Short mmCIF file of C-alpha atoms in Angstrom, two decimals:
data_model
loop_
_atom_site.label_atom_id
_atom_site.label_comp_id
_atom_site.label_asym_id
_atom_site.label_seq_id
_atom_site.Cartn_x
_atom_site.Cartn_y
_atom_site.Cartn_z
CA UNK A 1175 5.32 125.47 84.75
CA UNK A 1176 4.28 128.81 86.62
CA UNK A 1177 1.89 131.12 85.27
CA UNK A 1178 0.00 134.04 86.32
CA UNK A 1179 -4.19 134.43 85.51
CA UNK A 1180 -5.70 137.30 86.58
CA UNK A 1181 -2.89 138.04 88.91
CA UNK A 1182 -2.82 134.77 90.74
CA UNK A 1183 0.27 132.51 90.36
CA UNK A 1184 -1.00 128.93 88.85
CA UNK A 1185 1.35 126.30 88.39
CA UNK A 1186 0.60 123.72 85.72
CA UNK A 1187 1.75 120.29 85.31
CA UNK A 1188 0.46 119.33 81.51
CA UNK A 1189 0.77 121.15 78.21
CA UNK A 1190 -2.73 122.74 78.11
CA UNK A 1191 -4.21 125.02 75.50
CA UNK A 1192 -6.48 128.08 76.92
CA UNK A 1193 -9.43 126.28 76.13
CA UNK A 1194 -8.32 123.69 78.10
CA UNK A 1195 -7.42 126.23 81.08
CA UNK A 1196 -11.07 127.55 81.03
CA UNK A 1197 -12.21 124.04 81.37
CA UNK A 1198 -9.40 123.62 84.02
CA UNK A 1199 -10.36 126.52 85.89
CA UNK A 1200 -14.55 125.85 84.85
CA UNK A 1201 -15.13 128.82 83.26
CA UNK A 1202 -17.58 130.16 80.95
CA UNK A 1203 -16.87 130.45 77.74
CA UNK A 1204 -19.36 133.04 76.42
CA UNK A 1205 -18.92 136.78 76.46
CA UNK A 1206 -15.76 136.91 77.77
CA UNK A 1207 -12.13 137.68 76.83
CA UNK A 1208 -8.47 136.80 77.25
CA UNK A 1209 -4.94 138.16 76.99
CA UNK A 1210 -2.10 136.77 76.96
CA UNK A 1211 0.98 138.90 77.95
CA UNK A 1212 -0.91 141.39 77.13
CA UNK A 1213 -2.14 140.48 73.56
CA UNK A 1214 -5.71 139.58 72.91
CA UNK A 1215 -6.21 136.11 72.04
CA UNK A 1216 -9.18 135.82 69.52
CA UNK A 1217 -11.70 133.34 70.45
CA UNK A 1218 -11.37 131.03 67.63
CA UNK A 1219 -7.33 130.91 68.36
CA UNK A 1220 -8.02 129.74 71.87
CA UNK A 1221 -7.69 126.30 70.90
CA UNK A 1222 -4.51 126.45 69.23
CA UNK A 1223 -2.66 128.99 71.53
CA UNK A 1224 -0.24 126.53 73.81
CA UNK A 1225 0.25 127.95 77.64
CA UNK A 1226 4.09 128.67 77.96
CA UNK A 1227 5.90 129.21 81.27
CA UNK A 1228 5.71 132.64 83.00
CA UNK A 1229 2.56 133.55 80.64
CA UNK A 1230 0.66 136.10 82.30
CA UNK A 1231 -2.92 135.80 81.17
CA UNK A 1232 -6.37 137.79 82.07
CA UNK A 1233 -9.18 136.40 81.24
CA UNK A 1234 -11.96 139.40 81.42
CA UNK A 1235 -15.66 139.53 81.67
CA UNK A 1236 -18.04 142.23 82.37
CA UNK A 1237 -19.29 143.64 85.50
CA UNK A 1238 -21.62 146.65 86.44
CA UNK A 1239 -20.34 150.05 85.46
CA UNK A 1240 -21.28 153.66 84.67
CA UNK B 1474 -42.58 158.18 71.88
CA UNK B 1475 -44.51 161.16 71.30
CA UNK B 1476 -44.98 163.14 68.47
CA UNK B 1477 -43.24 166.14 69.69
CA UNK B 1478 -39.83 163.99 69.39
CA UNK B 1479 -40.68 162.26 66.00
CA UNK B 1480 -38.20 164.35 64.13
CA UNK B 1481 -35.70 164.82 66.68
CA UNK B 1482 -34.26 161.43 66.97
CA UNK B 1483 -31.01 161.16 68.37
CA UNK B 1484 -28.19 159.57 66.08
CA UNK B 1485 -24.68 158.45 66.90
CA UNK B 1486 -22.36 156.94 65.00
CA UNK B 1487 -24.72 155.61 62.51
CA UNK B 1488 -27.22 154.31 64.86
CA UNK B 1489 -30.78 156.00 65.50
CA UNK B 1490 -32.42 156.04 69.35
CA UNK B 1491 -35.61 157.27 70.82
CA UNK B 1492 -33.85 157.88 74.02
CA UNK B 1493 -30.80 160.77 74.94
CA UNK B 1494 -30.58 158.89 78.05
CA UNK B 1495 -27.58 155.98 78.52
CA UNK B 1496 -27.14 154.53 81.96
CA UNK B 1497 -25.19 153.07 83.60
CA UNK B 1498 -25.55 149.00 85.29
CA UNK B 1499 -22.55 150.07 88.70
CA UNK B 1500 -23.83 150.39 92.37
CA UNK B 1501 -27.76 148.70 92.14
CA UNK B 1502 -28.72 147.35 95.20
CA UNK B 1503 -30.25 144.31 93.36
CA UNK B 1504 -30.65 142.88 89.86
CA UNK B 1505 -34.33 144.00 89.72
CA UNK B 1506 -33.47 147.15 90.98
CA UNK B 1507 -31.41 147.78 88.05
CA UNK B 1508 -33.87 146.07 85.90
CA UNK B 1509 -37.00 148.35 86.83
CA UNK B 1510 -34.82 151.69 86.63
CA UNK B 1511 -33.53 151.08 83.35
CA UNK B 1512 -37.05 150.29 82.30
CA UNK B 1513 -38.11 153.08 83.49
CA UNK B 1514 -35.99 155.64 82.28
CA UNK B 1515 -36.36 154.52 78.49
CA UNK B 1516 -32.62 154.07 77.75
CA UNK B 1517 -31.41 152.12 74.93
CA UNK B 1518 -28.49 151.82 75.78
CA UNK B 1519 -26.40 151.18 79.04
CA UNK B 1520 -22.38 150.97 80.16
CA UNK B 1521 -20.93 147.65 81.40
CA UNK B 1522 -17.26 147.56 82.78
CA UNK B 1523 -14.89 144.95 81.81
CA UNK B 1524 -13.38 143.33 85.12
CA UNK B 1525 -11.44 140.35 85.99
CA UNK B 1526 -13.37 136.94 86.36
CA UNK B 1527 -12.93 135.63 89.77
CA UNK B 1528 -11.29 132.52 89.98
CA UNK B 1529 -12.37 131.22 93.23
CA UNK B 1530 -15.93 130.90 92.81
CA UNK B 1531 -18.49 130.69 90.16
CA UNK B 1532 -20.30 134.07 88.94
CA UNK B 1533 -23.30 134.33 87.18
CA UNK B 1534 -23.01 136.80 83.64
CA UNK B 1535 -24.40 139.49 84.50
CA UNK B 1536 -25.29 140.14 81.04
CA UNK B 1537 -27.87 138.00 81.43
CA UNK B 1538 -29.30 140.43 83.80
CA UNK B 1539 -29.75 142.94 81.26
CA UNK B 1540 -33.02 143.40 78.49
CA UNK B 1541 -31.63 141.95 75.34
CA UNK B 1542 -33.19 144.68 73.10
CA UNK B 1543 -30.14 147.24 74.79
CA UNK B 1544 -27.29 147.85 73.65
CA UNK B 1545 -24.65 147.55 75.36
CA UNK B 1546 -21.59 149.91 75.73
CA UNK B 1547 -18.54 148.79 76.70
CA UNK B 1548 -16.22 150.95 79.00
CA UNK B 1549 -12.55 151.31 79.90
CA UNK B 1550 -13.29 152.31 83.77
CA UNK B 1551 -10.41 151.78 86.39
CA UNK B 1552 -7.35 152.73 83.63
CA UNK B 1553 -5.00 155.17 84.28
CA UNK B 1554 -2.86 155.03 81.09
CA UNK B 1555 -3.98 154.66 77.77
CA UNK B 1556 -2.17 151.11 77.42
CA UNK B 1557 -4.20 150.24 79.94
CA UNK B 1558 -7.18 151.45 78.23
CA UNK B 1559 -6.23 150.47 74.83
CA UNK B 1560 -5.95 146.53 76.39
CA UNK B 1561 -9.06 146.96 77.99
CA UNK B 1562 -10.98 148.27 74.74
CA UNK B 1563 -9.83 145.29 72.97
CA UNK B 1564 -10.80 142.77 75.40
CA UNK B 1565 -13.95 143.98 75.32
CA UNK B 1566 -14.09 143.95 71.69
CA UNK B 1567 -13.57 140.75 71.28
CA UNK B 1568 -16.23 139.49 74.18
CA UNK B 1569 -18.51 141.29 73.23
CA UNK B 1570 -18.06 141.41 69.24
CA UNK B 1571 -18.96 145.13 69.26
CA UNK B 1572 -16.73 148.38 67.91
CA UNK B 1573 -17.93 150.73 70.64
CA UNK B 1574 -16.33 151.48 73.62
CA UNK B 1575 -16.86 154.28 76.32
CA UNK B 1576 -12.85 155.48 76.79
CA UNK B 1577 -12.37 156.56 79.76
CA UNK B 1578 -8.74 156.96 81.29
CA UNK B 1579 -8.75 158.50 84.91
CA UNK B 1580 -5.94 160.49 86.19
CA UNK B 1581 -6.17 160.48 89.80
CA UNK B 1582 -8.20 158.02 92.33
CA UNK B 1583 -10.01 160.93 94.41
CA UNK B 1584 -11.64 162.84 91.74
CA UNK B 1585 -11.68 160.12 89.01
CA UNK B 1586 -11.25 163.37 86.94
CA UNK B 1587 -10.11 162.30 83.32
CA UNK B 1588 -6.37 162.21 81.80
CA UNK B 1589 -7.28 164.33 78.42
CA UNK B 1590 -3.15 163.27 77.63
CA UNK B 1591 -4.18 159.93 77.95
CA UNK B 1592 -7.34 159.80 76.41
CA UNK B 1593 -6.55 161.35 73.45
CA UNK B 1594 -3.34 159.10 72.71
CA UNK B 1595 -5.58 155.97 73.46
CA UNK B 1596 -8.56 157.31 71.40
CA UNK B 1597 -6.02 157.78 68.46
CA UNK B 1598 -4.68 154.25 68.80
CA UNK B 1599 -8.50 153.02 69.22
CA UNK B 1600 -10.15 155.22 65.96
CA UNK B 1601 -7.13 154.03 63.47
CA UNK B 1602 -8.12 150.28 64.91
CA UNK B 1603 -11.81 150.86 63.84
CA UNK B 1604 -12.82 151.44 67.28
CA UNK B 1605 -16.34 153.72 67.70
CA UNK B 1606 -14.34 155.81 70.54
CA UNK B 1607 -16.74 157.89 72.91
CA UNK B 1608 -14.85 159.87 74.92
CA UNK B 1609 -15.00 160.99 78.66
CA UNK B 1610 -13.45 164.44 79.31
CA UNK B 1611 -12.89 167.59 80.73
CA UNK B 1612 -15.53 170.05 79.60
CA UNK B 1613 -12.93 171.61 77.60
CA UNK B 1614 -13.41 172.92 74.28
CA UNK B 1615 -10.19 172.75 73.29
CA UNK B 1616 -9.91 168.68 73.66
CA UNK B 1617 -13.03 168.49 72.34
CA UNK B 1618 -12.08 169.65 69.24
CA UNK B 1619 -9.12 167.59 69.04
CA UNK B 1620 -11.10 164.31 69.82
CA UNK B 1621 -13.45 164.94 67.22
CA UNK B 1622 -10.80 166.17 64.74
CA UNK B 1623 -9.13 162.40 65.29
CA UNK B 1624 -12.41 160.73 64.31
CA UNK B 1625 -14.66 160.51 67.90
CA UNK B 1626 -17.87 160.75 66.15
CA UNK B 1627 -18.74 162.24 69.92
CA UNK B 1628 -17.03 163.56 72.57
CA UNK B 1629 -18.70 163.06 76.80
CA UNK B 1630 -17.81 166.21 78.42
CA UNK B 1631 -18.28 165.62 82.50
CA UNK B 1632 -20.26 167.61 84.01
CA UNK B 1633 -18.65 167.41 87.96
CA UNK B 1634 -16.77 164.21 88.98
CA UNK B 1635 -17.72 160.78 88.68
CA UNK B 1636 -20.75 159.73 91.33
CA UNK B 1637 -20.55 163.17 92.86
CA UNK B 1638 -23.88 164.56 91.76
CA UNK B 1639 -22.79 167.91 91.77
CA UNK B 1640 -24.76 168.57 88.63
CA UNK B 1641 -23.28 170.82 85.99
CA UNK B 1642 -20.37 172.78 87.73
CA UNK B 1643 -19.61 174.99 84.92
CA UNK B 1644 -22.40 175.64 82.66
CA UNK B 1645 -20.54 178.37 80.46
CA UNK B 1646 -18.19 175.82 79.38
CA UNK B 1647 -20.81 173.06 78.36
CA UNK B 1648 -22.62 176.33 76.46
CA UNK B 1649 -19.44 177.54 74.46
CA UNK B 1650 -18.96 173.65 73.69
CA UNK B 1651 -22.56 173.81 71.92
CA UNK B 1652 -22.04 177.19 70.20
CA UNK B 1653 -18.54 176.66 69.05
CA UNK B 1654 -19.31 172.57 67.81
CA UNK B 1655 -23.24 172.96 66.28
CA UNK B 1656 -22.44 169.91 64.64
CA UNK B 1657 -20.62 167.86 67.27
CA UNK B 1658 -22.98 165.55 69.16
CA UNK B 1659 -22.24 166.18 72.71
CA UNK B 1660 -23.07 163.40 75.47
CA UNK B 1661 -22.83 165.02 79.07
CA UNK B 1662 -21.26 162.20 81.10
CA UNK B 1663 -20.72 161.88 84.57
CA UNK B 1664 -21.81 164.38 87.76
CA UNK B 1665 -25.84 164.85 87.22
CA UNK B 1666 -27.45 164.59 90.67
CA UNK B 1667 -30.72 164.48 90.10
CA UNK B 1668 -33.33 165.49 87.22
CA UNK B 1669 -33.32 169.29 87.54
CA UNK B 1670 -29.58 168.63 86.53
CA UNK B 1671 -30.35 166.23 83.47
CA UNK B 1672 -32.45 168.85 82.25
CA UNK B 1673 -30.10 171.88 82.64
CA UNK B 1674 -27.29 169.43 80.56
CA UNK B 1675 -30.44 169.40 78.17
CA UNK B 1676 -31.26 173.44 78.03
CA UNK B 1677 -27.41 173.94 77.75
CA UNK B 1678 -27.46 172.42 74.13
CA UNK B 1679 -26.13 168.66 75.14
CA UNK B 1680 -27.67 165.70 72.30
CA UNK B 1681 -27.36 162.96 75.35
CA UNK B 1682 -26.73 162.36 78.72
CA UNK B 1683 -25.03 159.24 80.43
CA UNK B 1684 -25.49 158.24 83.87
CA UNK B 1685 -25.54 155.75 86.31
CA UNK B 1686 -25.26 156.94 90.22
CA UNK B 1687 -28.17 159.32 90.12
CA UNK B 1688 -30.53 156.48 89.36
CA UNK B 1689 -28.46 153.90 91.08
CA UNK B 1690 -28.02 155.53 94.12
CA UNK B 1691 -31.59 157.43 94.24
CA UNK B 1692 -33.77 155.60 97.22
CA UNK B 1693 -36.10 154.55 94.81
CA UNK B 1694 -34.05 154.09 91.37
CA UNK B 1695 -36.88 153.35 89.66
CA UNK B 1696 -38.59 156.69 90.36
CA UNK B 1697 -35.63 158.23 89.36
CA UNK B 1698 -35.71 156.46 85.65
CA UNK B 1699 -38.77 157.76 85.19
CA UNK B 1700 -37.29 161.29 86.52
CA UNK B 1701 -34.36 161.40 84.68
CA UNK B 1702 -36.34 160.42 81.19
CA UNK B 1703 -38.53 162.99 81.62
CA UNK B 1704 -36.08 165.65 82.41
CA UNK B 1705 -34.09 164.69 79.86
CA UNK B 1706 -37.13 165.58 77.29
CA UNK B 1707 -38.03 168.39 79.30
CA UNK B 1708 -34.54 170.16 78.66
CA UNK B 1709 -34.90 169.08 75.07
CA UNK B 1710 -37.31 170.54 74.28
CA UNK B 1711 -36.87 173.52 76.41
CA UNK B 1712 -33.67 173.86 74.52
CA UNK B 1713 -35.21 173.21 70.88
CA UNK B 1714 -37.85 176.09 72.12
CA UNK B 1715 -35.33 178.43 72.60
CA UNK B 1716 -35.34 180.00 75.76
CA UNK B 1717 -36.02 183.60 76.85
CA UNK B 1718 -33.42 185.90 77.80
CA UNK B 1719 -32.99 186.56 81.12
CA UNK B 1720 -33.58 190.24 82.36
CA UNK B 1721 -32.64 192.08 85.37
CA UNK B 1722 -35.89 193.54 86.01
CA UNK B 1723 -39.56 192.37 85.69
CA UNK B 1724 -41.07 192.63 82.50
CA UNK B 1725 -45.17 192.49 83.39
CA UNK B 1726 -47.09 189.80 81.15
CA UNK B 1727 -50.75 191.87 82.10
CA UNK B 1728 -51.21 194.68 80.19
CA UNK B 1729 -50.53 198.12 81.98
CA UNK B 1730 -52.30 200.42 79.84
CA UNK B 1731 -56.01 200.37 80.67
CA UNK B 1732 -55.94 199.04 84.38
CA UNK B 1733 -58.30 201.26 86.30
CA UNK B 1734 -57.31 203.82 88.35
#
């Protein structure tokens, strides 16, 4: 299946969670955030949230800002 | 702190500070750069933006880079709408496990000046959600008094664009803010250049200032933390003092009667 993370098309050959997908793409795991199709995902959900076709997911952290 | 500011401490939203200053953590040339300036200017608290995380390489958090003992605000920088903003304000909710967010919703790339529209619609969608919503405006009465009549328990007026360090472009609005909200708590956010502008903001009646390029971008930001948190009590306590009315002419502090003659 085809998704999109952070704007990048990603295609995926397994079912994965989005735990799995930060592992996947070796992420952190602290202090940061994702969305999927424009929903917030609480943390303790990630592991239960499937990845479905033509999701379009942001996965957010922070940055330096005024 | 000194005892001059022992009963003068500076609450928001239930929380007490020493410091009016917040600053910002955008544009440091370096980690300890950013380090020794915030150090130096006494804030307690500083603005982070929520951005994507790069996928083709490995970042460090930059959270790491910052004391622990601050706290750290949140901001919706780089939205246009208040979807946008509203999404962002979550995400950082839940990274960060904190209620407060900095809205900010800009309406045009050039000026980065502020979509009240927007801001307002997004800070109503963010208050009902239990959202601690600080505003970034217009210095604009008007929408001040409509953020705070929503539930902002403050409201950021700017005081020139974004990063322009201008300093305060229109003072009389900023003064008719104070005089018409006593009770509002004010934070002046966004166009202070340098210290003599921090402490005008001050004198003008503002509770807080937030800032980030005028340290940032200083040649030595550290000098400027220490600048900026001494202007910042300066025009405190110049404005606590109450200041003396201006006069056309010269008023002479010697005495006239009885100089020779």
């Amino acid at each position: 299946m085809n998704i999109v993370v952070n704007g990048e098309e990603k295609e995926i050959t397994e079912e994965l969670n989005l735990e799995e997908l930060l592992n996947r793409l070796e992420l952190p795991k602290e202090r940061i955030a994702i969305e999927v199709n424009k929903d917030v995902v609480r943390k303790k959900d990630w592991a239960d949230i499937k990845i479905n076709d033509a999701d379009k997911i942001e996965i957010i952290h922070f940055v330096g800002g005024g | 702190m000194t005892d001059i500011f022992k009963n003068d401490l500076f609450e928001l939203a239930g929380k007490v500070f020493d410091s009016r200053l917040i600053i910002g953590t955008g544009k440091y040339r370096s980690f300890k750069e950013m380090q020794d300036a915030h150090k130096a200017s006494g804030a307690e608290m500083v603005t982070v933006a929520v951005n994507r995380v790069p996928l083709d390489r490995k970042v460090e958090s930059f959270l790491d880079y910052l004391d622990p003992n601050m706290m750290i605000l949140p901001n919706t920088a780089g939205c246009y709408d208040s979807e946008h903003a509203i999404r962002t304000a979550r995400l950082a909710r839940e990274a960060l496990e904190t209620d407060w967010i900095k809205l900010e919703v800009i309406g045009d790339q050039t000026t980065l000046l502020p979509d009240n529209e927007q801001t307002l619609e997004a800070a109503k969608v963010l208050v009902d959600e239990g959202f601690i919503v600080l505003p970034y405006f217009s210095d604009d009465l008007i929408m001040a008094k409509k953020l705070l009549a929503i539930g902002c328990p403050a409201v950021m007026p700017l005081a020139a664009p974004i990063g322009s360090g201008l300093g305060v472009q229109n003072p009389a609005n900023l003064r008719i803010m104070r005089e018409q909200l006593p009770d509002a708590i004010i934070i002046v956010d966004a166009g202070v250049g340098t210290a003599s502008d921090a402490a005008i903001c001050m004198e003008l009646g503002a509770d807080a200032i937030l800032m980030n390029t005028a340290i940032a971008e200083a040649e030595n930001a550290e000098q400027m933390g220490h600048a900026m948190k001494f202007a910042v009590q300066a025009g405190r306590l110049a404005y606590r003092a109450g200041r003396m009315p201006k006069r056309l002419y010269a008023s002479a502090s010697s005495p006239i009667e009885g100089a020779i003659k």
